[in-house]
Amino acid sequence: MAVNVEKSFVDNLFSIKDKVAIVTGATGALGGAIAVGYAYAGEFKPRKSYDVSCEVSIYVQKNFRGHGVGRLLYNELEKRLKAKGIFNMYACVAYPEIEDEYLTRNSVNFHEHLGFKTVGHFTNCAYKFERFYSMRWLEKFIAPHVIINSGDEK
């Protein structure tokens, strides 16, 4: 598998999301390579003081899960975020109080396996498939929290 990266070179860190995708050598129905997963980072909150944090998201095709694809994606994304001065990664994950055919706890377990910690739980805050789901906020510190002297104290 190769890591294919789409980068944006813009002044504002999050005006376009940082993206990482994994592409296999296999070909799809139309003859092109198959993207088996992707991860990206976006703005955590719109105020400047939150620019040291970001929200991350990941998707891996079902038949490629459990083979290290997600870890590879997040490792590459984390490396790029550290280089941009990000200290904290946050993930908002749907969470079933009772697992069903639509949603399991696998995503929360995956994030915890990579070092994320649950910092918030919102009960029955989402509704789809004619049922309620909860949500978990997970957090991971990816760099030491050091004082940044930017001269921009607001």
Coordinates of N, CA, C and O in Angstrom, one line a residue:
M1 N 0.8 -1.2 0.0 CA 0.0 0.0 0.0 C 0.9 1.2 0.0 O 1.9 1.3 0.6
A2 N 0.4 2.2 -0.7 CA 1.2 3.5 -0.7 C 0.3 4.6 0.0 O -0.9 4.5 0.0
V3 N 1.0 5.5 0.6 CA 0.3 6.6 1.2 C 0.3 7.8 0.1 O 1.3 8.2 -0.3
N4 N -0.9 8.1 -0.3 CA -1.1 9.2 -1.2 C -1.6 10.4 -0.5 O -2.6 10.3 0.2
V5 N -0.9 11.5 -0.6 CA -1.3 12.7 0.2 C -1.8 13.9 -0.6 O -1.1 14.2 -1.6
E6 N -2.9 14.4 -0.3 CA -3.4 15.6 -0.9 C -3.2 16.8 0.1 O -3.7 16.7 1.2
K7 N -2.3 17.7 -0.2 CA -2.0 18.8 0.8 C -2.5 20.1 0.3 O -2.6 20.4 -0.9
S8 N -2.8 21.0 1.2 CA -3.1 22.4 0.8 C -2.1 23.3 1.3 O -1.6 23.2 2.4
F9 N -1.7 24.3 0.5 CA -0.7 25.3 0.9 C -1.4 26.6 0.9 O -1.3 27.4 0.0
V10 N -2.1 26.8 2.0 CA -2.8 28.1 2.2 C -2.4 28.7 3.5 O -1.9 28.1 4.4
D11 N -2.6 30.0 3.6 CA -2.2 30.7 4.8 C -3.0 30.3 6.0 O -2.4 30.1 7.1
N12 N -4.3 30.1 5.9 CA -5.1 29.6 7.0 C -5.0 28.1 7.1 O -5.3 27.4 6.2
L13 N -4.5 27.7 8.3 CA -4.2 26.3 8.5 C -5.4 25.4 8.2 O -5.2 24.3 7.6
F14 N -6.6 25.8 8.4 CA -7.7 24.8 8.2 C -8.7 25.3 7.2 O -9.8 24.8 7.1
S15 N -8.3 26.2 6.3 CA -9.3 26.6 5.3 C -9.6 25.5 4.3 O -10.7 25.4 3.8
I16 N -8.6 24.6 4.1 CA -8.8 23.3 3.4 C -8.3 22.3 4.4 O -7.2 22.4 4.9
K17 N -9.0 21.2 4.5 CA -8.6 20.2 5.5 C -7.4 19.4 5.0 O -7.2 19.2 3.9
D18 N -6.5 19.1 6.0 CA -5.4 18.2 5.7 C -5.9 16.8 5.5 O -6.8 16.4 6.2
K19 N -5.5 16.2 4.5 CA -6.0 14.9 4.1 C -4.9 13.9 3.9 O -3.8 14.2 3.4
V20 N -5.2 12.6 4.3 CA -4.3 11.5 4.0 C -5.1 10.4 3.5 O -6.2 10.1 4.0
A21 N -4.7 9.7 2.4 CA -5.5 8.6 1.9 C -4.5 7.4 1.6 O -3.4 7.6 1.4
I22 N -5.0 6.2 1.7 CA -4.3 5.0 1.4 C -4.9 4.4 0.2 O -6.1 4.2 0.1
V23 N -4.0 4.2 -0.8 CA -4.5 3.6 -2.1 C -3.7 2.3 -2.3 O -2.5 2.2 -2.1
T24 N -4.5 1.3 -2.7 CA -3.9 0.0 -2.9 C -3.5 -0.1 -4.4 O -3.9 0.7 -5.2
G25 N -2.7 -1.2 -4.7 CA -2.4 -1.4 -6.1 C -3.5 -2.1 -6.8 O -3.5 -2.2 -8.0
A26 N -4.6 -2.5 -6.1 CA -5.7 -3.2 -6.8 C -6.4 -2.1 -7.6 O -6.4 -0.9 -7.4
T27 N -7.2 -2.6 -8.6 CA -7.9 -1.7 -9.5 C -9.4 -1.9 -9.2 O -9.9 -3.0 -8.9
G28 N -10.1 -0.8 -9.4 CA -11.6 -0.8 -9.2 C -12.3 -1.2 -10.5 O -11.6 -1.4 -11.5
A29 N -13.6 -1.1 -10.5 CA -14.4 -1.5 -11.6 C -14.1 -0.6 -12.8 O -14.2 -1.0 -14.0
L30 N -13.7 0.7 -12.6 CA -13.4 1.6 -13.7 C -11.9 1.6 -14.1 O -11.4 2.4 -14.8
G31 N -11.1 0.7 -13.5 CA -9.7 0.6 -13.8 C -8.7 1.4 -13.0 O -7.6 1.2 -13.1
G32 N -9.2 2.2 -12.1 CA -8.4 3.1 -11.3 C -8.0 2.4 -10.0 O -8.6 1.3 -9.6
A33 N -7.0 2.9 -9.3 CA -6.7 2.3 -8.0 C -7.8 2.5 -7.0 O -8.6 3.4 -7.1
I34 N -7.8 1.7 -6.0 CA -8.9 1.7 -5.0 C -8.4 2.4 -3.7 O -7.3 2.1 -3.2
A35 N -9.1 3.4 -3.3 CA -8.8 4.1 -2.0 C -9.5 3.3 -0.9 O -10.7 3.1 -0.9
V36 N -8.7 2.7 0.0 CA -9.2 1.8 1.0 C -9.6 2.6 2.3 O -10.2 2.0 3.2
G37 N -9.1 3.8 2.4 CA -9.4 4.6 3.6 C -8.8 6.0 3.5 O -8.0 6.3 2.6
Y38 N -9.3 6.8 4.4 CA -8.8 8.2 4.4 C -8.9 8.7 5.8 O -9.7 8.2 6.6
A39 N -8.1 9.7 6.1 CA -8.2 10.4 7.4 C -8.0 11.9 7.1 O -7.3 12.2 6.2
Y40 N -8.6 12.7 7.9 CA -8.4 14.2 7.7 C -8.6 14.9 9.0 O -9.2 14.4 10.0
A41 N -8.0 16.1 9.0 CA -8.1 17.0 10.1 C -8.8 18.3 9.7 O -8.6 18.8 8.6
G42 N -9.6 18.9 10.6 CA -10.2 20.1 10.3 C -10.2 21.0 11.6 O -9.8 20.6 12.6
E43 N -10.8 22.1 11.4 CA -10.9 23.1 12.5 C -11.6 22.5 13.7 O -12.7 21.9 13.6
F44 N -11.1 22.7 14.9 CA -11.7 22.3 16.1 C -12.8 23.3 16.6 O -13.9 23.0 16.8
K45 N -12.4 24.6 16.7 CA -13.2 25.7 17.0 C -12.8 26.9 16.2 O -11.6 27.0 15.9
P46 N -13.7 27.8 15.8 CA -13.3 28.9 14.9 C -12.4 30.0 15.5 O -11.8 30.8 14.8
R47 N -12.2 30.1 16.8 CA -11.4 31.1 17.4 C -9.9 30.8 17.4 O -9.5 29.6 17.5
K48 N -9.1 31.8 17.2 CA -7.7 31.7 17.0 C -7.0 30.9 18.2 O -6.1 30.1 18.0
S49 N -7.5 31.1 19.4 CA -6.9 30.4 20.5 C -7.0 28.9 20.5 O -6.2 28.2 21.1
Y50 N -7.9 28.4 19.6 CA -8.0 26.9 19.4 C -7.2 26.4 18.3 O -7.3 25.2 17.9
D51 N -6.4 27.2 17.6 CA -5.6 26.8 16.5 C -4.5 25.7 16.8 O -4.0 25.1 15.9
V52 N -4.3 25.4 18.1 CA -3.4 24.4 18.5 C -4.1 23.0 18.6 O -3.4 22.0 18.9
S53 N -5.4 23.0 18.3 CA -6.2 21.8 18.4 C -6.9 21.6 17.0 O -7.1 22.5 16.3
C54 N -7.2 20.3 16.8 CA -8.0 20.0 15.5 C -8.9 18.9 15.8 O -8.7 18.1 16.7
E55 N -9.9 18.8 14.9 CA -10.8 17.6 15.0 C -10.4 16.7 13.8 O -10.1 17.1 12.7
V56 N -10.3 15.4 14.1 CA -9.9 14.4 13.1 C -11.0 13.4 12.8 O -11.9 13.2 13.7
S57 N -11.0 12.9 11.7 CA -12.0 11.9 11.3 C -11.2 10.8 10.4 O -10.3 11.1 9.7
I58 N -11.8 9.6 10.4 CA -11.2 8.5 9.7 C -12.2 7.6 9.1 O -13.3 7.5 9.7
Y59 N -12.0 7.1 8.0 CA -12.8 6.0 7.4 C -12.0 5.0 6.7 O -11.0 5.3 6.0
V60 N -12.2 3.7 7.0 CA -11.5 2.6 6.3 C -12.6 1.7 5.8 O -13.6 1.3 6.6
Q61 N -12.5 1.3 4.6 CA -13.5 0.3 4.0 C -13.6 -0.9 4.9 O -12.6 -1.4 5.4
K62 N -14.8 -1.4 5.0 CA -15.1 -2.5 5.9 C -14.1 -3.7 5.8 O -13.6 -4.3 6.7
N63 N -13.9 -4.1 4.5 CA -13.1 -5.3 4.3 C -11.6 -5.1 4.5 O -10.8 -6.0 4.4
F64 N -11.2 -3.9 4.8 CA -9.8 -3.6 5.1 C -9.5 -3.2 6.5 O -8.4 -3.0 6.9
R65 N -10.6 -3.3 7.4 CA -10.4 -3.0 8.8 C -9.7 -4.1 9.5 O -9.8 -5.3 9.1
G66 N -8.9 -3.8 10.5 CA -8.2 -4.8 11.3 C -6.9 -5.2 10.7 O -6.3 -6.2 11.1
H67 N -6.4 -4.5 9.7 CA -5.2 -4.8 9.0 C -4.1 -3.7 9.1 O -3.2 -3.7 8.3
G68 N -4.3 -2.8 10.0 CA -3.3 -1.7 10.2 C -3.5 -0.5 9.3 O -2.7 0.5 9.4
V69 N -4.5 -0.4 8.5 CA -4.8 0.7 7.6 C -5.1 2.0 8.4 O -4.5 3.0 8.2
G70 N -6.0 1.8 9.4 CA -6.3 3.0 10.3 C -5.1 3.6 11.0 O -4.9 4.8 11.1
R71 N -4.3 2.7 11.6 CA -3.1 3.1 12.3 C -2.2 3.8 11.4 O -1.7 4.9 11.7
L72 N -2.0 3.3 10.2 CA -1.1 3.9 9.2 C -1.6 5.3 8.8 O -0.8 6.3 8.8
L73 N -2.9 5.4 8.6 CA -3.5 6.7 8.3 C -3.3 7.8 9.4 O -2.8 8.9 9.2
Y74 N -3.7 7.4 10.6 CA -3.6 8.3 11.7 C -2.1 8.6 12.1 O -1.8 9.8 12.4
N75 N -1.2 7.7 11.9 CA 0.2 8.0 12.2 C 0.7 9.0 11.2 O 1.4 10.0 11.6
E76 N 0.4 8.9 10.0 CA 0.8 9.9 9.0 C 0.1 11.3 9.2 O 0.8 12.3 9.2
L77 N -1.1 11.3 9.5 CA -1.8 12.5 9.8 C -1.3 13.2 11.0 O -1.0 14.4 11.0
E78 N -1.0 12.4 12.1 CA -0.5 12.9 13.3 C 0.9 13.6 13.1 O 1.2 14.7 13.6
K79 N 1.7 12.9 12.3 CA 3.1 13.5 12.0 C 2.9 14.8 11.3 O 3.6 15.8 11.6
R80 N 2.0 14.9 10.3 CA 1.8 16.2 9.6 C 1.2 17.3 10.5 O 1.6 18.5 10.4
L81 N 0.3 16.9 11.4 CA -0.3 17.9 12.3 C 0.8 18.4 13.3 O 0.8 19.6 13.6
K82 N 1.6 17.5 13.8 CA 2.7 18.0 14.7 C 3.6 19.0 14.0 O 4.0 20.0 14.6
A83 N 3.9 18.8 12.8 CA 4.8 19.7 12.0 C 4.1 21.1 11.8 O 4.8 22.1 11.6
K84 N 2.8 21.1 11.9 CA 2.0 22.4 11.8 C 1.8 23.0 13.1 O 1.1 24.0 13.2
G85 N 2.3 22.5 14.2 CA 2.1 23.1 15.5 C 0.9 22.7 16.3 O 0.4 23.4 17.2
I86 N 0.3 21.6 15.9 CA -0.9 21.1 16.6 C -0.5 20.3 17.8 O 0.4 19.5 17.8
F87 N -1.2 20.5 18.9 CA -0.9 19.8 20.2 C -2.0 18.7 20.5 O -1.6 17.7 21.1
N88 N -3.2 19.0 20.2 CA -4.3 18.1 20.6 C -5.1 17.7 19.4 O -5.5 18.5 18.5
M89 N -5.5 16.4 19.3 CA -6.4 15.9 18.3 C -7.7 15.5 19.0 O -7.6 14.9 20.1
Y90 N -8.8 15.8 18.4 CA -10.1 15.4 19.0 C -10.9 14.7 18.0 O -10.9 15.0 16.8
A91 N -11.6 13.6 18.4 CA -12.5 12.9 17.5 C -13.9 12.8 18.2 O -14.0 12.5 19.3
C92 N -14.9 13.1 17.3 CA -16.3 13.0 17.8 C -16.8 11.7 17.1 O -16.9 11.6 15.9
V93 N -17.2 10.7 18.0 CA -17.5 9.4 17.5 C -18.9 9.0 17.9 O -19.3 9.1 19.1
A94 N -19.7 8.5 17.0 CA -21.1 8.0 17.3 C -20.9 6.7 18.2 O -19.9 5.9 18.0
Y95 N -21.7 6.6 19.2 CA -21.6 5.5 20.2 C -22.9 4.9 20.5 O -23.8 5.6 21.0
P96 N -23.1 3.6 20.3 CA -24.4 3.0 20.7 C -24.4 2.5 22.1 O -23.4 1.9 22.6
E97 N -25.4 2.9 22.8 CA -25.6 2.3 24.2 C -25.7 0.8 24.1 O -25.2 0.1 25.0
I98 N -26.4 0.3 23.1 CA -26.5 -1.1 22.8 C -26.1 -1.2 21.3 O -26.7 -0.6 20.5
E99 N -25.1 -2.1 21.1 CA -24.7 -2.3 19.7 C -25.9 -2.9 18.8 O -26.7 -3.6 19.3
D100 N -25.9 -2.5 17.6 CA -26.9 -3.0 16.7 C -26.3 -3.2 15.3 O -25.1 -3.1 15.1
E101 N -27.2 -3.5 14.3 CA -26.7 -3.8 13.0 C -26.1 -2.6 12.2 O -25.4 -2.8 11.2
Y102 N -26.3 -1.4 12.8 CA -25.8 -0.2 12.1 C -24.6 0.4 12.8 O -23.8 1.1 12.1
L103 N -24.4 0.1 14.1 CA -23.4 0.8 14.8 C -22.8 -0.1 15.9 O -23.6 -0.6 16.7
T104 N -21.5 -0.2 16.0 CA -20.8 -0.9 17.1 C -20.0 0.1 17.8 O -19.9 1.3 17.5
R105 N -19.3 -0.4 18.8 CA -18.3 0.4 19.6 C -16.9 0.3 19.0 O -16.0 0.8 19.7
N106 N -16.8 -0.3 17.9 CA -15.4 -0.5 17.3 C -14.7 0.8 17.1 O -13.4 0.9 17.3
S107 N -15.3 1.9 16.7 CA -14.6 3.1 16.4 C -14.0 3.7 17.7 O -12.9 4.2 17.8
V108 N -14.8 3.7 18.8 CA -14.3 4.2 20.1 C -13.2 3.3 20.5 O -12.1 3.8 21.0
N109 N -13.3 2.0 20.4 CA -12.2 1.0 20.8 C -11.0 1.3 20.0 O -9.8 1.3 20.5
F110 N -11.1 1.5 18.7 CA -10.0 1.8 17.8 C -9.2 3.1 18.3 O -8.0 3.1 18.4
H111 N -10.0 4.2 18.5 CA -9.3 5.4 19.0 C -8.6 5.2 20.3 O -7.5 5.7 20.6
E112 N -9.3 4.5 21.3 CA -8.6 4.2 22.6 C -7.4 3.4 22.4 O -6.4 3.7 23.1
H113 N -7.4 2.5 21.5 CA -6.2 1.7 21.2 C -5.0 2.5 20.7 O -3.8 2.2 20.9
L114 N -5.3 3.6 20.0 CA -4.3 4.6 19.5 C -3.9 5.7 20.5 O -3.2 6.6 20.2
G115 N -4.5 5.6 21.7 CA -4.1 6.5 22.8 C -5.1 7.6 23.0 O -4.8 8.5 23.9
F116 N -6.2 7.7 22.4 CA -7.2 8.7 22.7 C -7.9 8.3 24.0 O -8.0 7.1 24.3
K117 N -8.3 9.3 24.7 CA -9.1 9.1 26.0 C -10.5 9.8 25.8 O -10.6 10.9 25.2
T118 N -11.5 9.1 26.3 CA -12.8 9.7 26.3 C -12.9 10.9 27.3 O -12.5 10.8 28.5
V119 N -13.3 12.1 26.8 CA -13.4 13.2 27.6 C -14.8 13.8 27.7 O -15.1 14.7 28.4
G120 N -15.7 13.2 26.9 CA -17.1 13.6 27.0 C -18.0 12.5 26.4 O -17.7 11.8 25.5
H121 N -19.2 12.4 27.0 CA -20.2 11.5 26.5 C -21.6 12.2 26.5 O -22.0 12.7 27.5
F122 N -22.2 12.2 25.3 CA -23.5 12.9 25.2 C -24.5 11.7 24.9 O -24.4 11.0 23.9
T123 N -25.5 11.6 25.8 CA -26.4 10.5 25.7 C -27.6 10.8 24.8 O -28.2 11.8 24.9
N124 N -27.8 9.9 23.8 CA -29.0 9.9 22.9 C -29.1 11.3 22.2 O -30.2 11.8 22.1
C125 N -28.0 11.8 21.7 CA -28.0 13.1 21.1 C -28.2 13.1 19.6 O -28.3 14.1 18.9
A126 N -28.2 11.9 19.0 CA -28.3 11.7 17.5 C -29.4 10.7 17.2 O -29.7 9.8 18.0
Y127 N -30.1 11.0 16.1 CA -31.2 10.1 15.7 C -31.1 9.7 14.3 O -31.1 10.6 13.4
K128 N -31.0 8.4 14.0 CA -31.0 7.9 12.6 C -31.4 6.4 12.7 O -31.3 5.8 13.7
F129 N -31.9 5.9 11.6 CA -32.3 4.5 11.5 C -33.4 4.2 12.6 O -33.5 3.2 13.1
E130 N -34.2 5.3 12.8 CA -35.3 5.2 13.8 C -34.9 4.7 15.2 O -35.6 4.0 15.9
R131 N -33.8 5.3 15.6 CA -33.3 5.0 16.9 C -32.3 6.1 17.4 O -31.8 6.9 16.5
F132 N -32.1 6.2 18.6 CA -31.2 7.2 19.2 C -29.8 6.6 19.4 O -29.6 5.5 19.7
Y133 N -28.8 7.5 19.2 CA -27.4 7.1 19.4 C -26.7 8.2 20.3 O -27.1 9.3 20.2
S134 N -25.7 7.7 21.0 CA -25.0 8.7 21.8 C -23.7 9.1 21.1 O -23.5 8.6 19.9
M135 N -22.9 10.0 21.6 CA -21.7 10.4 21.0 C -20.6 10.5 22.1 O -20.9 10.9 23.2
R136 N -19.4 10.2 21.7 CA -18.3 10.4 22.6 C -17.3 11.3 21.9 O -17.0 11.3 20.7
W137 N -16.7 12.2 22.8 CA -15.6 13.0 22.4 C -14.3 12.4 22.9 O -14.3 12.0 24.1
L138 N -13.4 12.2 22.1 CA -12.1 11.6 22.5 C -11.0 12.6 22.2 O -11.0 13.3 21.2
E139 N -9.9 12.5 23.0 CA -8.8 13.5 22.9 C -7.5 12.7 23.0 O -7.4 11.7 23.7
K140 N -6.6 13.3 22.2 CA -5.2 12.7 22.3 C -4.2 13.9 22.2 O -4.3 14.7 21.3
F141 N -3.3 14.0 23.1 CA -2.2 15.0 23.1 C -1.1 14.4 22.2 O -0.6 13.3 22.5
I142 N -0.7 15.1 21.2 CA 0.3 14.6 20.3 C 1.7 15.3 20.4 O 2.6 14.9 19.7
A143 N 1.7 16.4 21.2 CA 3.0 17.1 21.4 C 3.0 17.7 22.8 O 1.9 17.9 23.4
P144 N 4.2 17.9 23.4 CA 4.2 18.5 24.7 C 3.6 19.9 24.7 O 3.8 20.6 23.7
H145 N 2.9 20.3 25.7 CA 2.3 21.6 25.8 C 3.3 22.6 26.3 O 3.5 22.7 27.5
V146 N 3.9 23.3 25.3 CA 4.9 24.3 25.7 C 4.4 25.7 25.4 O 3.5 25.9 24.6
I147 N 4.9 26.7 26.0 CA 4.5 28.1 25.8 C 5.0 28.5 24.5 O 6.1 28.4 24.1
I148 N 4.1 29.1 23.7 CA 4.4 29.7 22.4 C 4.4 31.2 22.5 O 3.4 31.8 22.9
N149 N 5.5 31.8 22.3 CA 5.6 33.3 22.4 C 5.3 33.9 21.0 O 6.2 34.1 20.2
S150 N 4.1 34.1 20.7 CA 3.7 34.6 19.4 C 3.5 36.1 19.4 O 3.4 36.7 18.3
G151 N 3.5 36.7 20.6 CA 3.3 38.2 20.6 C 1.9 38.5 20.3 O 1.5 39.7 20.2
D152 N 1.0 37.6 20.3 CA -0.4 37.8 19.9 C -1.3 37.4 21.0 O -2.1 36.4 20.9
E153 N -1.2 38.0 22.2 CA -2.0 37.7 23.3 C -3.3 38.4 23.3 O -3.4 39.6 23.5
K154 N -4.3 37.6 22.9 CA -5.7 38.2 22.8 C -6.6 37.5 23.7 O -6.6 36.3 23.8

